[in-house]
PDB file of C-alpha atoms in Angstrom:
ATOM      1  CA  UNK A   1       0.000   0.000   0.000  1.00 71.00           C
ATOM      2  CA  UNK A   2       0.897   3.577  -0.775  1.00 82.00           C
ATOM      3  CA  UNK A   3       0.948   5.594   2.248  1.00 81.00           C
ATOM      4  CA  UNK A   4       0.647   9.019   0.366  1.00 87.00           C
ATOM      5  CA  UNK A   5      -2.137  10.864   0.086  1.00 86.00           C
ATOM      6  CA  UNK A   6      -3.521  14.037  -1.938  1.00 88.00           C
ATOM      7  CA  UNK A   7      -6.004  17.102   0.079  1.00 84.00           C
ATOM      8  CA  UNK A   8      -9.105  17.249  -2.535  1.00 79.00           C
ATOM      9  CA  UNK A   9     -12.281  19.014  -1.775  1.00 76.00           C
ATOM     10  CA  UNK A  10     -11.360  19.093   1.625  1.00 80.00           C
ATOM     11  CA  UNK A  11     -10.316  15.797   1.957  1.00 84.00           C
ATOM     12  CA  UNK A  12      -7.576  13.298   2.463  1.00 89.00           C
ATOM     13  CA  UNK A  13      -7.291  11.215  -0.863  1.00 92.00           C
ATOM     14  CA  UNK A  14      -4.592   8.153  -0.585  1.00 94.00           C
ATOM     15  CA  UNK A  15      -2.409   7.588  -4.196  1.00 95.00           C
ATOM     16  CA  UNK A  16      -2.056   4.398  -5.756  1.00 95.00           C
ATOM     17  CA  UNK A  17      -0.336   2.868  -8.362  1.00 97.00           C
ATOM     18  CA  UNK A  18      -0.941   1.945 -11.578  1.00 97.00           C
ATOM     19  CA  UNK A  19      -0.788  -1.400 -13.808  1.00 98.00           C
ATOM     20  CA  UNK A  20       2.405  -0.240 -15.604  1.00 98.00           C
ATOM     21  CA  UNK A  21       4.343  -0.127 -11.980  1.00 98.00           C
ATOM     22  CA  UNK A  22       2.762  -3.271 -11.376  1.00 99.00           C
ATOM     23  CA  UNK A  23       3.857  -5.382 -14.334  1.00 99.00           C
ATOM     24  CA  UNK A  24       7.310  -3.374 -13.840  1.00 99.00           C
ATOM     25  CA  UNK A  25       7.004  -4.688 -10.081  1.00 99.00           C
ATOM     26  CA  UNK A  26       6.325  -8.206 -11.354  1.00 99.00           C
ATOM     27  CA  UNK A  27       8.790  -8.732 -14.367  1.00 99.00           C
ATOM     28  CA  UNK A  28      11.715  -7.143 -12.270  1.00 99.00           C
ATOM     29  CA  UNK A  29      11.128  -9.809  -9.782  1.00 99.00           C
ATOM     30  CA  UNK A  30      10.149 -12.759 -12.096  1.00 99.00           C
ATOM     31  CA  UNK A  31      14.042 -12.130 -14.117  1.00 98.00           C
ATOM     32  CA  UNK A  32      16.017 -12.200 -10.389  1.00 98.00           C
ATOM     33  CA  UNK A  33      13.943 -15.093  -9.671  1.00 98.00           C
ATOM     34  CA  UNK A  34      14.878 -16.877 -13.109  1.00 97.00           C
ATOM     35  CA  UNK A  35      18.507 -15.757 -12.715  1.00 97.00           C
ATOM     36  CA  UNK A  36      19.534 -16.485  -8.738  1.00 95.00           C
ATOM     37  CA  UNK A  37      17.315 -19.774  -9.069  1.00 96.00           C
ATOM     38  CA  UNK A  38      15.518 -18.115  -5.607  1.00 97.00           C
ATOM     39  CA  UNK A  39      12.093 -16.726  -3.892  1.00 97.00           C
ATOM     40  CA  UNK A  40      11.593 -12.438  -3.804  1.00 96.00           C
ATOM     41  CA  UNK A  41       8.878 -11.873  -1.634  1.00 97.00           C
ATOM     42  CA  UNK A  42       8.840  -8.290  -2.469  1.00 98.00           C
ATOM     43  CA  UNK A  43      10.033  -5.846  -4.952  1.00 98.00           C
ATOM     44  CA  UNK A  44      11.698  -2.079  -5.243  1.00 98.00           C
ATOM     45  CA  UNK A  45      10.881  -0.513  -8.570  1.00 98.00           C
ATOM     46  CA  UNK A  46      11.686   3.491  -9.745  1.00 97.00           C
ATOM     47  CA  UNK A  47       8.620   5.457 -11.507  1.00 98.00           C
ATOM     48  CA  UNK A  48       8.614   8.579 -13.689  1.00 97.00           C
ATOM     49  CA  UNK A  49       7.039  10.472 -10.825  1.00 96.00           C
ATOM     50  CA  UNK A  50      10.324  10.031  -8.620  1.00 96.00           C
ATOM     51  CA  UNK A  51       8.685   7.881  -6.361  1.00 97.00           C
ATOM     52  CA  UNK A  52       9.681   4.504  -5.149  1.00 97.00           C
ATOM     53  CA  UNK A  53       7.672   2.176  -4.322  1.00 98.00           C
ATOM     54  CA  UNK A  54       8.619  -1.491  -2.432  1.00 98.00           C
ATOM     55  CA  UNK A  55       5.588  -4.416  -3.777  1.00 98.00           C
ATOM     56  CA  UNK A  56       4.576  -7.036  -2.339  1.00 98.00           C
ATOM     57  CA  UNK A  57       5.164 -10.253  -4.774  1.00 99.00           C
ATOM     58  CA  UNK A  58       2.535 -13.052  -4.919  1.00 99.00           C
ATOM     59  CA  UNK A  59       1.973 -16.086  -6.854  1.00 99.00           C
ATOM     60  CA  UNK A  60       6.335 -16.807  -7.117  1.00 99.00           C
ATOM     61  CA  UNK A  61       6.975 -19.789  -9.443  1.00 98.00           C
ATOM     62  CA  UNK A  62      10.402 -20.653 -11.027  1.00 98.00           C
ATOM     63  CA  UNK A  63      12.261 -22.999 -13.163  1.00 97.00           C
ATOM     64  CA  UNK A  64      15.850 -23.414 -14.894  1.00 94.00           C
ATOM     65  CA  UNK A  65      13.294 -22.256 -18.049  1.00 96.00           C
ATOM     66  CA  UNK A  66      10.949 -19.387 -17.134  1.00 98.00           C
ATOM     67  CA  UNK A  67       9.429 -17.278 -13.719  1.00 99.00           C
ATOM     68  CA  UNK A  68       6.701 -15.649 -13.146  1.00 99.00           C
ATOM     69  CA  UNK A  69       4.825 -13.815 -10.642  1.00 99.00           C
ATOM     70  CA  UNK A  70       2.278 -11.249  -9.891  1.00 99.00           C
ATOM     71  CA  UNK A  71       1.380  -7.774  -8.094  1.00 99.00           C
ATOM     72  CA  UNK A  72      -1.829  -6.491  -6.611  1.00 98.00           C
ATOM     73  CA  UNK A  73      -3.077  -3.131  -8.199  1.00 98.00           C
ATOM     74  CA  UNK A  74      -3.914  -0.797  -5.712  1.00 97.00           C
ATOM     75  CA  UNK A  75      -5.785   2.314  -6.717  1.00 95.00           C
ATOM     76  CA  UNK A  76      -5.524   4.314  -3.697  1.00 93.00           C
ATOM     77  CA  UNK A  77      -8.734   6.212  -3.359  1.00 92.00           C
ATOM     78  CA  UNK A  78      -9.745   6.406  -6.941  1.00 89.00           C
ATOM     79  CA  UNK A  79     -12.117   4.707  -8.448  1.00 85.00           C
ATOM     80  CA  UNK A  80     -10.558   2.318 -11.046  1.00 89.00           C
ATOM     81  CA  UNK A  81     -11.953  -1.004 -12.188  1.00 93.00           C
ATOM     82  CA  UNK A  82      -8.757  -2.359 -11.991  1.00 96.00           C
ATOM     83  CA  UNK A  83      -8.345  -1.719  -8.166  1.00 96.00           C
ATOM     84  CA  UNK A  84      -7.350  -5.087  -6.722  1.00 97.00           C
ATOM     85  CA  UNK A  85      -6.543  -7.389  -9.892  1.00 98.00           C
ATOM     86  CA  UNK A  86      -3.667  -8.834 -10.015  1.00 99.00           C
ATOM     87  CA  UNK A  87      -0.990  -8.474 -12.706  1.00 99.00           C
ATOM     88  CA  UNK A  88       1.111 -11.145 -13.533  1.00 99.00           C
ATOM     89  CA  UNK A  89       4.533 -11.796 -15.496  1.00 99.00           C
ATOM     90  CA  UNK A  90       6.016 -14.206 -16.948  1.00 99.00           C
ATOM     91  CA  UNK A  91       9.664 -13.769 -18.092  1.00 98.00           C
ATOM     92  CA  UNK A  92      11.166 -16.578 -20.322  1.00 98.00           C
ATOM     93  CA  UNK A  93      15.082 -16.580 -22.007  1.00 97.00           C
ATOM     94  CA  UNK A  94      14.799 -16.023 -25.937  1.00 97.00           C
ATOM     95  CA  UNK A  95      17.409 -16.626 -28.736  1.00 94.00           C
ATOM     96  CA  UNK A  96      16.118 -13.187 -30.441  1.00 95.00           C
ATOM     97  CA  UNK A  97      18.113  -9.701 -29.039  1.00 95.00           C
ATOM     98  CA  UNK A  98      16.184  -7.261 -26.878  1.00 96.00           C
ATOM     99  CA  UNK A  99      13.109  -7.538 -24.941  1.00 98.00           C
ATOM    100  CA  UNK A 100       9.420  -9.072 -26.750  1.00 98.00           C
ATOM    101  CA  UNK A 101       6.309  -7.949 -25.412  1.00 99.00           C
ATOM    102  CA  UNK A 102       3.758 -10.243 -25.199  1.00 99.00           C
ATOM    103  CA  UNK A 103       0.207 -10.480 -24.348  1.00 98.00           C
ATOM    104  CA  UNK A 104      -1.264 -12.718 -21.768  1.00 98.00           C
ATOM    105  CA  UNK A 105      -5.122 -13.532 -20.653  1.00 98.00           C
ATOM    106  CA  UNK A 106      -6.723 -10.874 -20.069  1.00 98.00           C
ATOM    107  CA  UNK A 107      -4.312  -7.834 -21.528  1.00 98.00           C
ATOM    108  CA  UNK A 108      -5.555  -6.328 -24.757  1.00 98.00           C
ATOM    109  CA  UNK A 109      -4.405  -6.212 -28.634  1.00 98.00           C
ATOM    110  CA  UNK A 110      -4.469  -3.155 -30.292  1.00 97.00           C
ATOM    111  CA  UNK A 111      -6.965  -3.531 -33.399  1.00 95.00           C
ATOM    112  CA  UNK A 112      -7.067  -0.427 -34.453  1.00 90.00           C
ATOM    113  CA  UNK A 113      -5.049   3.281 -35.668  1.00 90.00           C
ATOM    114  CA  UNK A 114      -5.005   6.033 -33.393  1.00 87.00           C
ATOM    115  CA  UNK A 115      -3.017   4.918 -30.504  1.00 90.00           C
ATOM    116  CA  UNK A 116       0.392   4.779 -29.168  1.00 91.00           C
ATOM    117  CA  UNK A 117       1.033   1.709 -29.716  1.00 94.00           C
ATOM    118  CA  UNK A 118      -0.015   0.044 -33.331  1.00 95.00           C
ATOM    119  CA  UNK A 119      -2.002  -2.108 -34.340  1.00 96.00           C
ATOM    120  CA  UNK A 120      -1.190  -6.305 -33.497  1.00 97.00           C
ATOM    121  CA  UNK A 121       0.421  -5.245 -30.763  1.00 98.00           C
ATOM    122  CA  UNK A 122       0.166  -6.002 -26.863  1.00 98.00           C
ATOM    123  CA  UNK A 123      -1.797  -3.364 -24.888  1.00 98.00           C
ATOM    124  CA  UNK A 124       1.572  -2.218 -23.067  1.00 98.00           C
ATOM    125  CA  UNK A 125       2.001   1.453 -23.531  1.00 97.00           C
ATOM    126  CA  UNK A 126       5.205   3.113 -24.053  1.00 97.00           C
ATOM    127  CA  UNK A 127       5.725   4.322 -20.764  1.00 98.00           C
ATOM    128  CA  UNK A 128       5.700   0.890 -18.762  1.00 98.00           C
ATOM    129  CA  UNK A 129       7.466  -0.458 -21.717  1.00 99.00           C
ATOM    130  CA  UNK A 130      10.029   1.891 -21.147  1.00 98.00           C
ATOM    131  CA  UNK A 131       9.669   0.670 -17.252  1.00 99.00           C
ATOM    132  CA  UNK A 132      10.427  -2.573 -17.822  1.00 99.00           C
ATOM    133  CA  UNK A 133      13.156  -2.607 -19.825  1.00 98.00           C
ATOM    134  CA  UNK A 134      14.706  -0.092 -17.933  1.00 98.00           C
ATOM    135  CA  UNK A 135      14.555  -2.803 -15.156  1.00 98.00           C
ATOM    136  CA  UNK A 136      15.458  -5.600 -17.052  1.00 98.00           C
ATOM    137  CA  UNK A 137      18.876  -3.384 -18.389  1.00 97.00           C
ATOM    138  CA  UNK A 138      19.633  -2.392 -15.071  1.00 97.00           C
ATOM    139  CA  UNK A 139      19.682  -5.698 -13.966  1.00 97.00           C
ATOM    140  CA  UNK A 140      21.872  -7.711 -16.581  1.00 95.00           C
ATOM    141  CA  UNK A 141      24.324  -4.657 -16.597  1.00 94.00           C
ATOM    142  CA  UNK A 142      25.463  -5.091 -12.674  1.00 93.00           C
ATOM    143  CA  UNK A 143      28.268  -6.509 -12.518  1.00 90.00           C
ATOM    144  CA  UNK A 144      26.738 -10.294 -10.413  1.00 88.00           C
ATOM    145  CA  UNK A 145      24.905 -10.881 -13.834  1.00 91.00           C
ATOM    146  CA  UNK A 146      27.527  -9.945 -16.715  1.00 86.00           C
ATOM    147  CA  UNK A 147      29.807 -12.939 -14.713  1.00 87.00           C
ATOM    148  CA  UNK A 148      27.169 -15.356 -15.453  1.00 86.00           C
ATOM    149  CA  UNK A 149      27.365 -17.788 -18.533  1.00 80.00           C
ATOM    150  CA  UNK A 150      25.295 -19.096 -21.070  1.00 86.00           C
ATOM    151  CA  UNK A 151      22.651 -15.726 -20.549  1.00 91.00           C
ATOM    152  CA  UNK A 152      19.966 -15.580 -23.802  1.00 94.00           C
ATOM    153  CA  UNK A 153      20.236 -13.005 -26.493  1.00 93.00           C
ATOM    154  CA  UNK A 154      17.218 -11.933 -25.198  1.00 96.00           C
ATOM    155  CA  UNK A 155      13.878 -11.804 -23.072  1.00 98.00           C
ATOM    156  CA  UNK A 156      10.126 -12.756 -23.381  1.00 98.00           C
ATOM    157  CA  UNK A 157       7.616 -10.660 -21.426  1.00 99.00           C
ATOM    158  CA  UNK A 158       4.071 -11.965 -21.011  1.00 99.00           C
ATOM    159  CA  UNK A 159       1.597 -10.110 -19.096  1.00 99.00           C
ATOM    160  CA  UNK A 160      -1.251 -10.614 -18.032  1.00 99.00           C
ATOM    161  CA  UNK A 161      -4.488  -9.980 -15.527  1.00 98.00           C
ATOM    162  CA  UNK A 162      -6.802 -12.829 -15.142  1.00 97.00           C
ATOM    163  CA  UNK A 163      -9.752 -10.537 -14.868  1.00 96.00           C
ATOM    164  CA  UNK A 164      -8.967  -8.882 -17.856  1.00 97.00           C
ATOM    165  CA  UNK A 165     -11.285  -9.857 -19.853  1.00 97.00           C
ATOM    166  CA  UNK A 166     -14.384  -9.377 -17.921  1.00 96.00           C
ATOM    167  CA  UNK A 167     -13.214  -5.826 -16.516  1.00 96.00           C
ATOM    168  CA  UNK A 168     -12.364  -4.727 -20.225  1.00 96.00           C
ATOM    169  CA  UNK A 169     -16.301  -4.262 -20.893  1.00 93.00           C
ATOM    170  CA  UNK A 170     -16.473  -1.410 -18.574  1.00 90.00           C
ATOM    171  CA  UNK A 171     -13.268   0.630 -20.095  1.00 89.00           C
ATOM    172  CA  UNK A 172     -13.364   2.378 -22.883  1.00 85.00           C
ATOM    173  CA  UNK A 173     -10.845  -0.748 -24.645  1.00 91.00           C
ATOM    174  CA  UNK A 174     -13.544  -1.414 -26.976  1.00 90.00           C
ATOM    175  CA  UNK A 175     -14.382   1.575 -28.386  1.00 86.00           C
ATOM    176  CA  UNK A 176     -11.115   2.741 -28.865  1.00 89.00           C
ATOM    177  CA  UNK A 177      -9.893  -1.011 -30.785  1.00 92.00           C
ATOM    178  CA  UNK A 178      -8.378  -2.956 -28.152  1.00 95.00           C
ATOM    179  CA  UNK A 179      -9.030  -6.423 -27.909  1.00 96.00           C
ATOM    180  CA  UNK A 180      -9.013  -9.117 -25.614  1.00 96.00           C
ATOM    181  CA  UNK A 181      -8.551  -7.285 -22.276  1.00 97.00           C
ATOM    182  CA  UNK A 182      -7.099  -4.193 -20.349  1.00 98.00           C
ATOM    183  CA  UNK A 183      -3.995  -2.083 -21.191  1.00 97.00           C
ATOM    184  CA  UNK A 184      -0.480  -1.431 -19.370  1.00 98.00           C
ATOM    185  CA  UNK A 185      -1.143   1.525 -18.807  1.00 95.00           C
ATOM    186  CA  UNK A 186       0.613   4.665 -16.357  1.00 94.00           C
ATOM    187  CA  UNK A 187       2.860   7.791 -17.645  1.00 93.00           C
ATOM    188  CA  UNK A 188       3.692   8.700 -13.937  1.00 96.00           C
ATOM    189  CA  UNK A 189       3.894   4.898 -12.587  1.00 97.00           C
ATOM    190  CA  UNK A 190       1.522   6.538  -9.555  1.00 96.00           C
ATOM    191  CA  UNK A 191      -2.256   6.959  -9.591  1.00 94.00           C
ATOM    192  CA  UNK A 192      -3.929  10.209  -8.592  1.00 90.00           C
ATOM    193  CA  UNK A 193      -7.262   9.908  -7.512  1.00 87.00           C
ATOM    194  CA  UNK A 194      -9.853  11.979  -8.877  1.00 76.00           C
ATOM    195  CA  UNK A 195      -7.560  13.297 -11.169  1.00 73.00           C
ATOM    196  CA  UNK A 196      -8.795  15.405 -14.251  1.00 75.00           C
ATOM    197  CA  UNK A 197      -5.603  15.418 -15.704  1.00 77.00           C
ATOM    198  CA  UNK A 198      -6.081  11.544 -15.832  1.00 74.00           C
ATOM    199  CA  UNK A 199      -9.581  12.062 -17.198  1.00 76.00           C
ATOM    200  CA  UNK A 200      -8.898  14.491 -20.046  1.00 76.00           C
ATOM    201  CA  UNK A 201      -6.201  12.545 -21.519  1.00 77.00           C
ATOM    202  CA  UNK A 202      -8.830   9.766 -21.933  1.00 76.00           C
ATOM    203  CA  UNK A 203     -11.239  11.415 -23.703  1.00 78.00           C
ATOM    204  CA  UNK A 204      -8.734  13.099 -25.962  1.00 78.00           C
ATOM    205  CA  UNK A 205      -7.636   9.787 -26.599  1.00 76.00           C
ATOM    206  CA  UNK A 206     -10.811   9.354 -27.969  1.00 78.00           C
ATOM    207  CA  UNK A 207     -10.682  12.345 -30.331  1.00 81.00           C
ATOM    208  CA  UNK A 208      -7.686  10.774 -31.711  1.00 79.00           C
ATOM    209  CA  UNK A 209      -8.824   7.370 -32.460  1.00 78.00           C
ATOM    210  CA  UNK A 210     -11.447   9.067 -34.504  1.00 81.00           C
ATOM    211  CA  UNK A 211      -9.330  11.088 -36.108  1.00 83.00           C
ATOM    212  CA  UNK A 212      -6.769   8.796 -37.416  1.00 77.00           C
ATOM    213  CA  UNK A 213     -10.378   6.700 -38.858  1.00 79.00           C
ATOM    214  CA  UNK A 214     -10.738   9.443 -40.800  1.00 82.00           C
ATOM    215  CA  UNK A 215     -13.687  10.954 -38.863  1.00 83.00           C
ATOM    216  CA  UNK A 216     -15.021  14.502 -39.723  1.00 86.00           C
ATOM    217  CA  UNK A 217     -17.893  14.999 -37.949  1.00 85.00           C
ATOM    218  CA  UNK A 218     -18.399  14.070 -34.023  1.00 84.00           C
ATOM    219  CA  UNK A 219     -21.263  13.965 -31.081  1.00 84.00           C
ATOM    220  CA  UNK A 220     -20.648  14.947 -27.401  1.00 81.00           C
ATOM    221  CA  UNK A 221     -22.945  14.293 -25.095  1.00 78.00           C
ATOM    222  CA  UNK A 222     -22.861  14.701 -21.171  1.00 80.00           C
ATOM    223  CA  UNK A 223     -23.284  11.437 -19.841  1.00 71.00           C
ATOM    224  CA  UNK A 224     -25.508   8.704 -20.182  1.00 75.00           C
ATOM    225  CA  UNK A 225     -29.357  10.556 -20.062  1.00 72.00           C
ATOM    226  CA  UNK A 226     -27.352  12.416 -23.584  1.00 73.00           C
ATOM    227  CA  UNK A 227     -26.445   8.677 -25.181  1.00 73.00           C
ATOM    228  CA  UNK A 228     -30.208   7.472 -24.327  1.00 76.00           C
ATOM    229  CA  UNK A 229     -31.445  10.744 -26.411  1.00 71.00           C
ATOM    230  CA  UNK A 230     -28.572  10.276 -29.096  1.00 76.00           C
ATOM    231  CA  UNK A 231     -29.471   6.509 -29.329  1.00 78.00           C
ATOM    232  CA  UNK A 232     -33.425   7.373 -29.737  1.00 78.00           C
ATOM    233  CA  UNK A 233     -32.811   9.963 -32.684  1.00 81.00           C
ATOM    234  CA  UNK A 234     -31.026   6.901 -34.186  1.00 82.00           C
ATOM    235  CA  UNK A 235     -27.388   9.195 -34.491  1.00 79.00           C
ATOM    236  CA  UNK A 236     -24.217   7.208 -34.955  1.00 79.00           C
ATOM    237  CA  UNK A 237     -23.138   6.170 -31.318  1.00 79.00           C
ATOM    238  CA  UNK A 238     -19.749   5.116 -33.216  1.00 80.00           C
ATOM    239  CA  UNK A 239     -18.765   9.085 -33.208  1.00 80.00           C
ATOM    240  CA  UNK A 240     -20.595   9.890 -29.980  1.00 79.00           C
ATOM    241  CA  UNK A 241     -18.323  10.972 -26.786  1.00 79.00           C
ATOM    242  CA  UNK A 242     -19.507  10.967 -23.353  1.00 78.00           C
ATOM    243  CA  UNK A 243     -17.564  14.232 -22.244  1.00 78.00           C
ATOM    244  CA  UNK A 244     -18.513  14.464 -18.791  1.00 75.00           C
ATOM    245  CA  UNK A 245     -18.207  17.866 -16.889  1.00 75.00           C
ATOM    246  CA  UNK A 246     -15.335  18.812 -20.096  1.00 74.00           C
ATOM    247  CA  UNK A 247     -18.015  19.963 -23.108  1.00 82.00           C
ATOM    248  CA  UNK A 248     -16.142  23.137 -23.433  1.00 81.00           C
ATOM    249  CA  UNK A 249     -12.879  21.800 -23.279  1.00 78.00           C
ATOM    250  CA  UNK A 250     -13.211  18.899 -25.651  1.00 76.00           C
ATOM    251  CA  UNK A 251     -15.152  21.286 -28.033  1.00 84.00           C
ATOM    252  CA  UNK A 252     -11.882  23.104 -27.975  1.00 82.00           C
ATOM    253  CA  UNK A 253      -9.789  19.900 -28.454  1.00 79.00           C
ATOM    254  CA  UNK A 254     -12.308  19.035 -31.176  1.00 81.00           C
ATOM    255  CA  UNK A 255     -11.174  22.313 -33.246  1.00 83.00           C
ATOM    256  CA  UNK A 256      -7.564  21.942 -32.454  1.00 87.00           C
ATOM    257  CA  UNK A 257      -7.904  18.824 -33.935  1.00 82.00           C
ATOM    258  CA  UNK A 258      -9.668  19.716 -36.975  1.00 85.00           C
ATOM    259  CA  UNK A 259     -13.018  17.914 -36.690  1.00 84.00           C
ATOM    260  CA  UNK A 260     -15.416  20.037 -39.182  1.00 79.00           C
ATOM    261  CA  UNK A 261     -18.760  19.813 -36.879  1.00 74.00           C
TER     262      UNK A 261
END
């Protein structure tokens, strides 16, 4: 748990962390396990914020031929679906230089243009990509590793979150053309609750996904009493985006962005 916490509204909000730290967390441990042949029980890992945070590990398994473990998202005090799953990894030697990203049950495929990552790729977005194999580097360049023999070319990384699936339907995954499950996801490594920061760059994401489909013309609505009203004049709910409490600024993002109407 994350013992640091955020005043909002007059009130103590706790930070969490996010599934990028967590599959960081997990992959960090699962290579030392795989190389010292050993149990971690738990796990310090750097994030972009500057924080560090020390995991609890779960679910340790090892063999001369893989390792794997898994984390426990915890959201702090907002309110994510993902608060509580746990994210696994599964590290495994390859005879193909640098690091593979793979996807696991319940982590996503991209599907579709518009995103960082493209298309037939795992869910994993750049920043805990950029985690991990910072992890993974810092490892096999201490010195206790570069004297061991016989170490791969490279590394498979398989992630995954059993629940993935399932908790998928109530993201925004399928609408924006990801497959299969959640996304890696985290720039900061650290969760904010209630952050708007956090809930802008979603629904800009949006925006782009429907821009690089080649989308001109769009439909914001408020919430959901706006999508029952949309869905009754028989409009296109493939262009409509629920914008919340931000109508004026994603109508602004909307003409940055060159949407005609």
């Amino acid at each position: 748990m994350l013992n640091k916490t955020i005043e909002k509204n007059g009130k103590e909000l706790r930070y969490g962390y996010t599934t990028g730290s967590c599959a960081t967390a997990a992959t960090k441990a699962a290579l030392l396990m795989f190389l010292n042949q050993q149990k971690w029980e738990t796990i310090k890992i750097s994030t972009p914020k500057g924080w560090v945070l020390d995991l609890v590990l779960h679910d340790q398994t090892f063999s001369d031929h893989e390792a794997s473990c898994s984390v426990v998202k915890d959201s702090g005090d907002d309110p994510d679906v993902t608060n509580g799953v746990k994210v696994f990894s599964k590290i495994t030697p390859s005879d193909q230089d640098g690091i593979a990203f793979a996807a696991g049950i319940g982590v996503g495929t991209v599907t579709s243009v518009g995103l960082s990552i493209p298309p037939g790729e795992p869910a994993i977005n750049p920043t805990p990509r950029e985690m991990i194999t910072q992890e993974i580097n810092n490892i096999l360049d201490s010195e206790a590793v570069k004297q061991l023999s016989n170490l791969p070319k490279g590394w498979r990384v398989e992630l995954s979150i059993p629940q993935g699936v399932e908790l998928a339907r109530r993201t925004f995954n399928p609408k924006l053309g990801i497959a299969g499950g959640l996304s890696i996801i985290g720039t900061s490594g650290i969760v904010e609750p209630m952050s708007e920061d956090a809930l802008k760059a979603s629904l800009k994401l949006e925006l782009s996904v429907l821009q690089a489909r080649g989308f001109k013309e769009i439909i914001f609505v408020p919430g959901n009493y706006g999508k029952d009203f949309s869905d009754e004049l028989g409009l296109d709910e493939n262009v409509l985006v629920k914008t919340s409490n931000f109508m004026g600024f994603m109508l602004d993002e909307a003409e940055r962005m060159g949407f005609e109407k």
